[in-house]
Coordinates of N, CA and C in Angstrom, one line a residue:
M4 N 3.0 15.5 -13.9 CA 2.4 15.0 -12.7 C 3.2 15.3 -11.5
T5 N 2.6 15.6 -10.3 CA 3.3 15.8 -9.1 C 3.1 14.6 -8.2
Y6 N 4.2 14.2 -7.5 CA 4.1 13.1 -6.6 C 5.0 13.2 -5.4
C7 N 4.7 12.5 -4.4 CA 5.6 12.5 -3.2 C 5.7 11.0 -2.8
T8 N 6.5 10.7 -1.7 CA 6.6 9.4 -1.2 C 6.1 9.4 0.3
V9 N 5.2 8.5 0.6 CA 4.8 8.3 2.0 C 5.4 7.0 2.6
I10 N 6.0 7.2 3.7 CA 6.7 6.1 4.4 C 6.1 5.9 5.8
P11 N 5.2 4.9 6.0 CA 4.8 4.6 7.3 C 5.8 3.8 8.1
T12 N 6.0 4.0 9.4 CA 7.0 3.3 10.1 C 6.5 3.0 11.5
Y13 N 6.9 1.8 12.0 CA 6.6 1.5 13.4 C 7.8 0.6 13.9
N14 N 8.6 1.1 14.8 CA 9.7 0.4 15.4 C 10.6 -0.2 14.4
N15 N 11.0 0.6 13.4 CA 12.0 0.2 12.4 C 13.2 1.1 12.5
A16 N 13.7 1.4 13.7 CA 14.8 2.3 13.9 C 16.1 1.9 13.2
R17 N 16.3 0.6 13.0 CA 17.5 0.1 12.3 C 17.5 0.3 10.8
T18 N 16.4 0.5 10.2 CA 16.3 0.6 8.8 C 15.7 1.8 8.2
V19 N 14.9 2.5 9.0 CA 14.1 3.6 8.4 C 14.9 4.8 7.9
A20 N 16.0 5.1 8.6 CA 16.8 6.3 8.2 C 17.5 6.0 6.8
D21 N 17.9 4.7 6.6 CA 18.5 4.4 5.3 C 17.5 4.4 4.2
I22 N 16.3 4.0 4.5 CA 15.2 4.0 3.5 C 14.9 5.5 3.1
V23 N 14.8 6.3 4.1 CA 14.4 7.7 3.9 C 15.5 8.4 3.1
K24 N 16.7 8.2 3.4 CA 17.9 8.8 2.6 C 17.9 8.4 1.2
R25 N 17.7 7.1 1.0 CA 17.7 6.6 -0.4 C 16.4 7.1 -1.2
T26 N 15.4 7.2 -0.4 CA 14.2 7.8 -1.1 C 14.3 9.2 -1.5
L27 N 15.0 10.0 -0.6 CA 15.2 11.4 -0.9 C 16.1 11.6 -2.2
A28 N 16.9 10.6 -2.4 CA 17.8 10.7 -3.6 C 17.1 10.6 -4.9
V29 N 15.8 10.0 -4.9 CA 15.1 9.8 -6.1 C 13.7 10.6 -6.1
C30 N 13.3 11.0 -4.9 CA 12.1 11.7 -4.7 C 12.3 12.7 -3.5
P31 N 12.5 14.0 -3.8 CA 12.8 14.9 -2.7 C 11.7 15.2 -1.7
Q32 N 10.4 14.8 -2.1 CA 9.3 15.1 -1.4 C 8.9 13.8 -0.6
V33 N 9.1 13.8 0.7 CA 8.9 12.6 1.5 C 8.1 12.9 2.8
I34 N 7.1 12.1 3.0 CA 6.3 12.2 4.2 C 6.5 11.0 5.0
V35 N 7.0 11.1 6.2 CA 7.2 9.9 7.1 C 6.1 10.0 8.2
V36 N 5.4 8.8 8.4 CA 4.4 8.8 9.4 C 4.9 7.8 10.5
N37 N 5.2 8.4 11.7 CA 5.7 7.5 12.8 C 4.5 7.1 13.5
D38 N 4.2 5.8 13.4 CA 2.9 5.2 14.0 C 3.1 4.7 15.4
G39 N 3.5 5.7 16.3 CA 3.6 5.4 17.7 C 4.8 4.5 18.0
S40 N 5.9 4.7 17.4 CA 7.1 3.9 17.7 C 7.5 4.0 19.1
T41 N 8.0 2.9 19.7 CA 8.6 2.9 21.0 C 10.0 2.7 21.1
D42 N 10.7 2.6 19.9 CA 12.1 2.4 19.9 C 12.8 3.7 19.6
D43 N 13.9 3.7 18.9 CA 14.7 4.9 18.6 C 14.3 5.5 17.2
T44 N 13.1 5.2 16.7 CA 12.8 5.7 15.4 C 12.9 7.2 15.3
L45 N 12.3 8.0 16.3 CA 12.3 9.4 16.2 C 13.7 9.9 16.3
A46 N 14.6 9.3 17.1 CA 16.0 9.7 17.3 C 16.8 9.6 16.0
V47 N 16.6 8.5 15.2 CA 17.3 8.3 14.0 C 16.8 9.2 12.9
L48 N 15.5 9.7 13.0 CA 15.0 10.6 12.0 C 15.3 12.0 12.3
E49 N 15.8 12.3 13.5 CA 16.0 13.7 13.9 C 17.0 14.4 12.9
P50 N 18.1 13.8 12.5 CA 18.9 14.5 11.5 C 18.3 14.8 10.2
L51 N 17.2 14.2 9.9 CA 16.5 14.3 8.6 C 15.3 15.2 8.6
K52 N 14.9 15.7 9.8 CA 13.6 16.3 10.0 C 13.5 17.6 9.1
D53 N 14.6 18.2 8.7 CA 14.5 19.4 7.9 C 14.3 19.1 6.4
K54 N 14.4 17.8 6.1 CA 14.3 17.4 4.6 C 13.0 16.6 4.4
I55 N 12.3 16.3 5.4 CA 11.0 15.5 5.3 C 9.9 16.2 6.0
Q56 N 8.7 15.8 5.7 CA 7.5 16.1 6.5 C 7.2 14.9 7.5
L57 N 7.3 15.2 8.8 CA 7.2 14.1 9.7 C 5.8 14.2 10.5
I58 N 5.1 13.2 10.4 CA 3.8 13.1 11.1 C 4.0 12.1 12.2
T59 N 3.8 12.4 13.5 CA 4.1 11.4 14.6 C 3.0 11.5 15.6
Y60 N 2.7 10.5 16.3 CA 1.7 10.4 17.4 C 2.2 9.3 18.3
I61 N 1.6 9.3 19.5 CA 2.2 8.5 20.6 C 1.7 7.0 20.5
R62 N 0.4 6.8 20.4 CA -0.1 5.4 20.4 C -0.1 4.8 19.0
N63 N 0.3 3.5 19.0 CA 0.3 2.8 17.7 C -1.2 2.6 17.3
R64 N -1.4 3.0 16.0 CA -2.8 2.9 15.5 C -3.0 1.9 14.4
G65 N -1.8 1.4 13.8 CA -1.9 0.4 12.7 C -1.5 1.1 11.4
K66 N -1.0 0.2 10.5 CA -0.4 0.7 9.3 C -1.5 1.4 8.4
G67 N -2.7 0.9 8.4 CA -3.8 1.5 7.7 C -4.0 2.9 8.1
H68 N -4.0 3.1 9.4 CA -4.2 4.5 9.9 C -3.1 5.4 9.5
A69 N -1.8 4.9 9.6 CA -0.7 5.7 9.2 C -0.7 6.0 7.7
L70 N -1.1 5.1 6.9 CA -1.2 5.3 5.5 C -2.3 6.4 5.2
R71 N -3.4 6.3 5.8 CA -4.5 7.3 5.6 C -4.0 8.7 6.0
L72 N -3.3 8.8 7.1 CA -2.8 10.2 7.4 C -1.8 10.7 6.4
G73 N -0.9 9.7 6.0 CA 0.1 10.2 5.0 C -0.5 10.5 3.7
L74 N -1.4 9.7 3.2 CA -2.1 10.0 1.9 C -2.9 11.3 2.0
D75 N -3.6 11.5 3.1 CA -4.4 12.7 3.3 C -3.5 13.9 3.3
A76 N -2.3 13.8 3.9 CA -1.3 14.9 4.0 C -0.8 15.2 2.6
A77 N -0.6 14.2 1.8 CA -0.1 14.3 0.4 C -1.1 15.0 -0.5
R78 N -2.3 14.6 -0.3 CA -3.5 15.2 -1.1 C -3.6 16.7 -0.7
K79 N -3.6 17.0 0.6 CA -3.8 18.4 1.0 C -2.6 19.3 0.6
A80 N -1.4 18.6 0.4 CA -0.3 19.4 0.0 C -0.3 19.7 -1.6
G81 N -1.3 19.1 -2.2 CA -1.5 19.4 -3.7 C -0.9 18.4 -4.6
Y82 N -0.4 17.2 -4.1 CA 0.2 16.2 -5.0 C -0.9 15.5 -5.7
D83 N -0.6 15.0 -6.9 CA -1.5 14.2 -7.7 C -1.4 12.7 -7.3
Y84 N -0.2 12.3 -7.0 CA 0.1 10.9 -6.7 C 1.0 10.7 -5.5
A85 N 0.9 9.6 -4.9 CA 1.8 9.3 -3.8 C 2.4 7.9 -3.9
V86 N 3.6 7.7 -3.8 CA 4.3 6.4 -3.7 C 4.3 6.0 -2.2
T87 N 3.9 4.8 -1.9 CA 4.1 4.3 -0.6 C 5.1 3.2 -0.6
I88 N 6.0 3.2 0.4 CA 7.1 2.2 0.5 C 7.3 1.8 2.0
D89 N 7.5 0.6 2.3 CA 7.7 0.1 3.6 C 9.1 0.6 4.2
S90 N 9.2 0.7 5.5 CA 10.4 1.2 6.1 C 11.3 0.1 6.7
D91 N 11.0 -1.2 6.4 CA 11.7 -2.3 7.0 C 12.8 -2.8 6.1
G92 N 13.1 -2.2 5.0 CA 14.2 -2.5 4.1 C 13.9 -3.5 3.1
Q93 N 12.7 -4.0 2.9 CA 12.5 -5.1 1.9 C 12.3 -4.5 0.5
H94 N 12.0 -3.2 0.4 CA 11.8 -2.6 -0.9 C 13.0 -1.7 -1.2
R95 N 13.3 -1.5 -2.5 CA 14.4 -0.6 -2.9 C 13.8 0.7 -3.4
P96 N 14.1 1.8 -2.7 CA 13.6 3.1 -3.2 C 14.1 3.5 -4.6
E97 N 15.2 2.9 -5.0 CA 15.7 3.2 -6.3 C 14.8 2.7 -7.4
E98 N 13.8 1.9 -7.1 CA 12.8 1.5 -8.1 C 11.6 2.3 -8.2
I99 N 11.5 3.4 -7.4 CA 10.4 4.3 -7.4 C 10.2 4.8 -8.8
P100 N 11.2 5.2 -9.6 CA 11.0 5.7 -11.0 C 10.3 4.7 -11.9
Q101 N 10.4 3.4 -11.6 CA 9.7 2.4 -12.4 C 8.1 2.5 -12.2
L102 N 7.7 2.8 -11.0 CA 6.3 3.0 -10.7 C 5.8 4.3 -11.4
V103 N 6.7 5.3 -11.3 CA 6.3 6.6 -11.9 C 6.2 6.5 -13.4
S104 N 7.1 5.8 -14.0 CA 7.1 5.6 -15.4 C 5.8 4.9 -15.9
A105 N 5.4 3.9 -15.1 CA 4.2 3.2 -15.5 C 3.0 4.2 -15.4
T106 N 2.9 5.1 -14.5 CA 1.9 6.0 -14.3 C 1.9 7.0 -15.5
Q107 N 3.1 7.5 -15.8 CA 3.2 8.5 -16.9 C 2.8 7.9 -18.2
A108 N 3.1 6.6 -18.4 CA 2.7 5.9 -19.7 C 1.1 5.8 -19.7
A109 N 0.5 5.6 -18.6 CA -1.0 5.5 -18.6 C -1.6 6.9 -18.8
R110 N -1.0 7.9 -18.2 CA -1.5 9.3 -18.4 C -1.4 9.7 -19.9
Q111 N -0.4 9.3 -20.6 CA -0.3 9.6 -22.0 C -1.4 9.0 -22.8
L112 N -2.0 7.9 -22.3 CA -3.1 7.3 -23.0 C -4.5 7.9 -22.5
G113 N -4.4 8.9 -21.6 CA -5.6 9.5 -21.1 C -6.1 9.0 -19.8
N114 N -5.4 8.1 -19.2 CA -5.9 7.5 -18.0 C -5.2 8.1 -16.8
Q115 N -6.0 8.9 -16.0 CA -5.5 9.5 -14.8 C -5.7 8.6 -13.6
A116 N -6.7 7.8 -13.5 CA -7.0 7.0 -12.4 C -6.3 5.6 -12.5
I117 N -5.0 5.6 -12.1 CA -4.2 4.4 -12.2 C -3.5 4.2 -10.9
L118 N -3.6 3.0 -10.4 CA -2.9 2.6 -9.2 C -1.9 1.5 -9.6
V119 N -0.6 1.9 -9.4 CA 0.5 1.0 -9.8 C 0.9 0.1 -8.6
V120 N 0.9 -1.2 -8.8 CA 1.1 -2.1 -7.7 C 2.5 -2.8 -7.9
G121 N 3.4 -2.5 -7.1 CA 4.7 -3.2 -7.1 C 4.6 -4.7 -6.8
S122 N 4.9 -5.6 -7.8 CA 4.7 -7.0 -7.6 C 6.0 -7.8 -7.4
R123 N 6.1 -8.4 -6.3 CA 7.3 -9.2 -6.0 C 7.2 -10.6 -6.6
N124 N 8.3 -11.2 -6.8 CA 8.4 -12.6 -7.3 C 8.2 -13.5 -6.1
L125 N 7.0 -14.1 -6.0 CA 6.7 -14.9 -4.8 C 7.4 -16.3 -4.9
Q126 N 8.1 -16.6 -6.0 CA 8.8 -17.8 -6.1 C 10.3 -17.6 -5.9
A127 N 10.7 -16.4 -5.5 CA 12.1 -16.1 -5.4 C 12.7 -16.8 -4.2
D128 N 14.0 -17.1 -4.2 CA 14.7 -17.7 -3.1 C 14.7 -16.7 -1.9
G129 N 14.4 -17.2 -0.7 CA 14.4 -16.4 0.5 C 13.1 -15.8 0.8
M130 N 12.1 -16.0 0.0 CA 10.8 -15.4 0.3 C 10.2 -16.3 1.4
P131 N 9.8 -15.6 2.5 CA 9.2 -16.4 3.7 C 8.0 -17.2 3.2
A132 N 7.9 -18.5 3.7 CA 6.8 -19.3 3.2 C 5.5 -18.8 3.7
G133 N 5.4 -18.2 4.9 CA 4.2 -17.6 5.4 C 3.7 -16.4 4.5
N134 N 4.6 -15.6 4.0 CA 4.3 -14.5 3.2 C 3.7 -15.0 1.8
T135 N 4.3 -16.1 1.3 CA 3.9 -16.6 0.0 C 2.5 -17.2 0.1
F136 N 2.2 -17.9 1.2 CA 0.9 -18.5 1.4 C -0.1 -17.4 1.5
A137 N 0.2 -16.4 2.4 CA -0.7 -15.3 2.6 C -1.1 -14.6 1.3
N138 N 0.0 -14.4 0.5 CA -0.2 -13.7 -0.8 C -1.1 -14.5 -1.7
R139 N -0.9 -15.8 -1.9 CA -1.7 -16.6 -2.7 C -3.2 -16.6 -2.3
F140 N -3.3 -16.7 -1.0 CA -4.7 -16.7 -0.3 C -5.4 -15.4 -0.7
S141 N -4.7 -14.3 -0.5 CA -5.2 -13.0 -0.7 C -5.5 -12.7 -2.2
N142 N -4.6 -13.2 -3.1 CA -4.8 -13.0 -4.5 C -6.0 -13.7 -5.0
F143 N -6.3 -14.9 -4.4 CA -7.4 -15.7 -4.8 C -8.7 -14.9 -4.5
W144 N -8.8 -14.5 -3.2 CA -10.0 -13.8 -2.8 C -10.2 -12.4 -3.5
F145 N -9.1 -11.8 -3.8 CA -9.2 -10.5 -4.6 C -9.8 -10.8 -6.0
R146 N -9.4 -11.9 -6.6 CA -10.0 -12.2 -7.9 C -11.4 -12.5 -7.8
V147 N -11.9 -13.2 -6.7 CA -13.3 -13.5 -6.5 C -14.1 -12.1 -6.3
Q148 N -13.5 -11.2 -5.6 CA -14.2 -10.0 -5.2 C -14.2 -8.9 -6.3
T149 N -13.3 -9.0 -7.3 CA -13.2 -8.0 -8.3 C -13.2 -8.5 -9.7
G150 N -12.9 -9.8 -9.9 CA -12.7 -10.4 -11.3 C -11.4 -10.0 -11.9
I151 N -10.5 -9.4 -11.1 CA -9.2 -9.0 -11.6 C -8.1 -9.9 -11.0
N152 N -7.2 -10.3 -11.9 CA -6.0 -11.1 -11.4 C -4.8 -10.2 -11.2
L153 N -4.3 -10.2 -10.0 CA -3.1 -9.4 -9.6 C -2.1 -10.4 -9.1
P154 N -0.8 -10.3 -9.4 CA 0.2 -11.2 -8.9 C 0.6 -11.0 -7.5
D155 N 0.3 -9.8 -6.9 CA 0.8 -9.5 -5.5 C -0.1 -8.5 -4.9
T156 N -1.1 -8.9 -4.1 CA -2.0 -8.0 -3.5 C -1.6 -7.6 -2.1
Q157 N -0.5 -8.1 -1.6 CA 0.0 -7.8 -0.3 C 1.1 -6.8 -0.2
T158 N 1.6 -6.4 -1.3 CA 2.8 -5.5 -1.4 C 2.5 -4.1 -0.8
G159 N 3.4 -3.5 -0.1 CA 3.2 -2.1 0.3 C 3.9 -1.1 -0.6
F160 N 4.5 -1.5 -1.7 CA 5.2 -0.6 -2.6 C 4.2 -0.3 -3.7
R161 N 3.6 0.8 -3.7 CA 2.6 1.2 -4.7 C 2.6 2.7 -5.0
L162 N 1.9 3.0 -6.0 CA 1.7 4.4 -6.4 C 0.2 4.7 -6.5
Y163 N -0.3 5.5 -5.7 CA -1.7 5.8 -5.6 C -2.1 7.1 -6.3
P164 N -3.3 7.1 -7.0 CA -3.8 8.3 -7.6 C -4.6 9.1 -6.5
L165 N -4.1 10.1 -5.9 CA -4.7 10.7 -4.7 C -6.1 11.3 -5.0
H166 N -6.4 11.7 -6.2 CA -7.7 12.3 -6.5 C -8.7 11.3 -7.0
H167 N -8.3 10.1 -7.0 CA -9.3 9.0 -7.5 C -9.4 7.9 -6.5
L168 N -8.9 8.1 -5.3 CA -9.0 7.0 -4.3 C -10.4 7.1 -3.6
P169 N -11.0 5.9 -3.4 CA -12.2 5.9 -2.5 C -11.9 6.3 -1.1
C170 N -12.9 6.5 -0.3 CA -12.6 6.9 1.1 C -11.8 5.9 1.8
L171 N -10.8 6.4 2.5 CA -9.8 5.5 3.3 C -10.4 5.1 4.6
G172 N -10.0 3.9 5.1 CA -10.4 3.4 6.4 C -11.8 3.0 6.5
L173 N -12.4 2.5 5.5 CA -13.8 2.1 5.5 C -14.1 1.0 6.5
I174 N -13.2 0.0 6.6 CA -13.4 -1.2 7.4 C -12.3 -1.3 8.5
T175 N -11.1 -1.3 8.1 CA -10.0 -1.6 9.0 C -8.9 -0.5 8.9
A176 N -8.2 -0.4 10.0 CA -7.1 0.6 10.1 C -5.7 -0.2 10.3
R177 N -5.8 -1.4 10.1 CA -4.6 -2.3 10.4 C -3.9 -2.7 9.1
Y178 N -3.0 -3.7 9.2 CA -2.2 -4.2 8.1 C -3.0 -4.5 6.9
E179 N -4.2 -5.1 7.1 CA -5.0 -5.6 5.9 C -5.7 -4.5 5.1
S180 N -5.6 -3.2 5.6 CA -6.2 -2.2 5.0 C -5.7 -1.9 3.5
E181 N -4.5 -2.3 3.2 CA -3.9 -2.2 1.9 C -4.7 -3.1 0.9
L182 N -5.2 -4.2 1.4 CA -6.0 -5.1 0.5 C -7.4 -4.4 0.3
E183 N -7.9 -3.8 1.3 CA -9.2 -3.1 1.2 C -9.1 -2.0 0.2
L184 N -8.0 -1.2 0.2 CA -7.8 -0.1 -0.7 C -7.8 -0.6 -2.1
L185 N -7.1 -1.8 -2.4 CA -7.1 -2.3 -3.8 C -8.5 -2.7 -4.2
V186 N -9.3 -3.4 -3.4 CA -10.6 -3.8 -3.7 C -11.5 -2.6 -4.0
F187 N -11.6 -1.7 -3.1 CA -12.5 -0.5 -3.3 C -12.0 0.3 -4.5
S188 N -10.7 0.4 -4.8 CA -10.2 1.1 -6.0 C -10.7 0.4 -7.2
A189 N -10.6 -0.9 -7.3 CA -11.1 -1.6 -8.4 C -12.6 -1.5 -8.6
W190 N -13.4 -1.5 -7.6 CA -14.8 -1.2 -7.7 C -15.2 0.1 -8.2
H191 N -14.3 1.1 -7.9 CA -14.5 2.5 -8.3 C -13.9 2.8 -9.7
G192 N -13.4 1.8 -10.4 CA -13.0 2.0 -11.8 C -11.5 2.5 -11.9
V193 N -10.7 2.4 -10.8 CA -9.3 2.7 -10.9 C -8.6 1.6 -11.5
K194 N -7.8 1.9 -12.5 CA -7.1 0.8 -13.2 C -5.9 0.4 -12.4
L195 N -5.7 -0.9 -12.2 CA -4.6 -1.5 -11.4 C -3.6 -2.1 -12.3
V196 N -2.4 -1.6 -12.2 CA -1.3 -2.0 -13.1 C -0.1 -2.6 -12.3
P197 N 0.1 -3.9 -12.4 CA 1.3 -4.4 -11.7 C 2.6 -4.2 -12.4
V198 N 3.6 -3.8 -11.6 CA 5.0 -3.6 -12.1 C 5.9 -4.5 -11.3
G199 N 6.8 -5.2 -11.9 CA 7.7 -6.1 -11.2 C 8.7 -5.3 -10.4
I200 N 8.9 -5.7 -9.2 CA 9.9 -5.1 -8.3 C 10.8 -6.2 -7.7
S201 N 11.9 -5.8 -7.2 CA 12.8 -6.7 -6.4 C 12.4 -6.6 -5.0
V202 N 12.9 -7.6 -4.2 CA 12.6 -7.6 -2.7 C 13.7 -8.3 -2.0
S203 N 14.0 -7.8 -0.8 CA 15.0 -8.5 0.0 C 14.6 -8.4 1.4
Y204 N 15.1 -9.3 2.2 CA 14.8 -9.4 3.6 C 16.1 -9.3 4.4
P205 N 16.6 -8.1 4.7 CA 17.8 -7.9 5.5 C 17.8 -8.5 6.8
D206 N 18.9 -8.9 7.3 CA 19.0 -9.5 8.7 C 18.5 -8.6 9.8
D207 N 18.6 -7.3 9.6 CA 18.1 -6.4 10.7 C 16.7 -5.9 10.4
R208 N 16.0 -6.6 9.5 CA 14.6 -6.2 9.3 C 13.7 -6.6 10.4
V209 N 12.8 -5.7 10.8 CA 11.8 -6.0 11.8 C 10.4 -6.1 11.2
S210 N 9.8 -7.3 11.2 CA 8.5 -7.4 10.6 C 7.5 -7.4 11.8
H211 N 6.4 -6.8 11.5 CA 5.3 -6.8 12.5 C 4.1 -7.6 12.1
F212 N 4.4 -8.5 11.1 CA 3.3 -9.4 10.7 C 3.2 -10.5 11.6
R213 N 1.9 -10.7 12.2 CA 1.6 -11.8 13.1 C 0.9 -12.9 12.4
P214 N 1.6 -14.0 12.2 CA 1.0 -15.0 11.3 C -0.5 -15.4 11.6
F215 N -0.8 -15.6 12.9 CA -2.1 -16.1 13.2 C -3.1 -15.0 13.2
W216 N -2.9 -13.9 14.0 CA -3.8 -12.8 14.1 C -4.0 -12.1 12.8
D217 N -2.9 -11.8 12.0 CA -3.1 -11.0 10.8 C -3.8 -11.9 9.8
F218 N -3.5 -13.2 9.7 CA -4.2 -14.0 8.8 C -5.6 -14.1 9.1
F219 N -6.0 -14.2 10.4 CA -7.3 -14.2 10.9 C -8.1 -12.9 10.4
R220 N -7.4 -11.8 10.6 CA -8.0 -10.5 10.3 C -8.2 -10.4 8.8
I221 N -7.2 -10.9 8.0 CA -7.4 -10.9 6.5 C -8.6 -11.8 6.1
S222 N -8.7 -12.9 6.8 CA -9.8 -13.8 6.5 C -11.2 -13.1 6.8
M223 N -11.3 -12.4 7.9 CA -12.5 -11.7 8.3 C -12.8 -10.6 7.3
L224 N -11.7 -9.9 6.9 CA -11.9 -8.8 5.9 C -12.4 -9.4 4.6
N225 N -11.8 -10.5 4.1 CA -12.2 -11.1 2.8 C -13.7 -11.6 2.9
T226 N -14.1 -12.1 4.0 CA -15.5 -12.5 4.2 C -16.4 -11.3 4.0
A227 N -16.1 -10.2 4.7 CA -16.9 -8.9 4.5 C -16.8 -8.4 3.1
L228 N -15.7 -8.4 2.5 CA -15.6 -7.9 1.1 C -16.3 -8.7 0.1
C229 N -16.4 -10.0 0.3 CA -17.2 -10.9 -0.6 C -18.6 -10.6 -0.5
I230 N -19.1 -10.3 0.7 CA -20.6 -9.9 0.8 C -20.8 -8.6 0.2
I231 N -19.9 -7.6 0.5 CA -20.1 -6.3 -0.1 C -20.0 -6.3 -1.6
A232 N -19.1 -7.2 -2.1 CA -19.0 -7.3 -3.6 C -20.3 -7.7 -4.3
L233 N -21.1 -8.6 -3.6 CA -22.4 -9.0 -4.2 C -23.4 -7.9 -4.2
V234 N -23.4 -7.1 -3.2 CA -24.5 -6.0 -3.1 C -24.0 -4.7 -3.6
Y235 N -22.7 -4.5 -3.8 CA -22.2 -3.1 -4.1 C -21.1 -3.2 -5.2
G236 N -20.0 -4.0 -5.0 CA -18.9 -4.0 -5.9 C -19.2 -4.4 -7.3
Y237 N -19.7 -5.6 -7.5 CA -20.0 -6.0 -8.8 C -21.1 -5.2 -9.5
P238 N -22.2 -4.9 -8.8 CA -23.2 -4.0 -9.5 C -22.6 -2.7 -9.9
R239 N -21.7 -2.1 -9.1 CA -21.1 -0.8 -9.5 C -20.3 -1.0 -10.7
M240 N -19.4 -2.1 -10.7 CA -18.6 -2.2 -11.9 C -19.4 -2.5 -13.2
I241 N -20.5 -3.3 -13.1 CA -21.3 -3.6 -14.2 C -22.0 -2.3 -14.7
I242 N -22.5 -1.5 -13.8 CA -23.2 -0.3 -14.3 C -22.2 0.7 -14.9
T243 N -21.0 0.8 -14.3 CA -19.9 1.7 -14.9 C -19.5 1.2 -16.2
K244 N -19.4 -0.1 -16.5 CA -19.0 -0.6 -17.8 C -20.1 -0.3 -18.8
L245 N -21.4 -0.5 -18.4 CA -22.5 -0.2 -19.3 C -22.6 1.2 -19.7
L246 N -22.3 2.1 -18.7 CA -22.4 3.5 -19.0 C -21.2 3.9 -19.9
T247 N -20.1 3.3 -19.7 CA -18.9 3.5 -20.6 C -19.2 3.1 -22.0
L248 N -19.8 2.0 -22.2 CA -20.1 1.4 -23.5 C -21.1 2.3 -24.3
N249 N -22.0 2.9 -23.5 CA -23.1 3.7 -24.1 C -22.7 5.2 -24.3
S250 N -21.6 5.6 -23.8 CA -21.2 7.0 -23.9 C -20.4 7.2 -25.2

């Protein structure tokens, strides 16, 4: 299997260079998407520009938009899979091989359409209370929309099957688009596999999560997805299962 790593970043100048360097040590193919940063992000990436593919634009468009550009670039470059990892320092690039190993194990069983979801321990010490609540809220509605139980639907540390992903950016281009990707992938028969990962919140971490507005947007997205699940998601999953049983 061929894979690369996609790193979306927005105003993470204090942490992005370290994340990129550590990622290069375990995955030499790295695509960084600078989502209209206004700090020194481009300056700190300058010494690394010959080792990475850098996509940059002036106006901030949202994490979902950055992910779509990065995943599209990976697919056009011929990769089969792409790892996504946040640039704020909460994830450990050294754990990328764990996600790759889970994918390789599934491929040996004949499953090419697998999306590996890095799952944080939401009960760990130091986990922000707001993040924990948002995760539990999202996990509940994800189960309602797909019938699948996942321990962490908010994590940005994942491995995507580039040739089995549904169309990106169907509803939103912002933070909550990662939830949308999970839901549509489940509806389209992509197997979701959780893999435990560690997480840390360094003192110099810059988070762009806005408790009120992002929670509001997630709520609106979940409302839309619940409606779509009734008329599209569940019927599609049921028909797919029936066809599989009869084949």
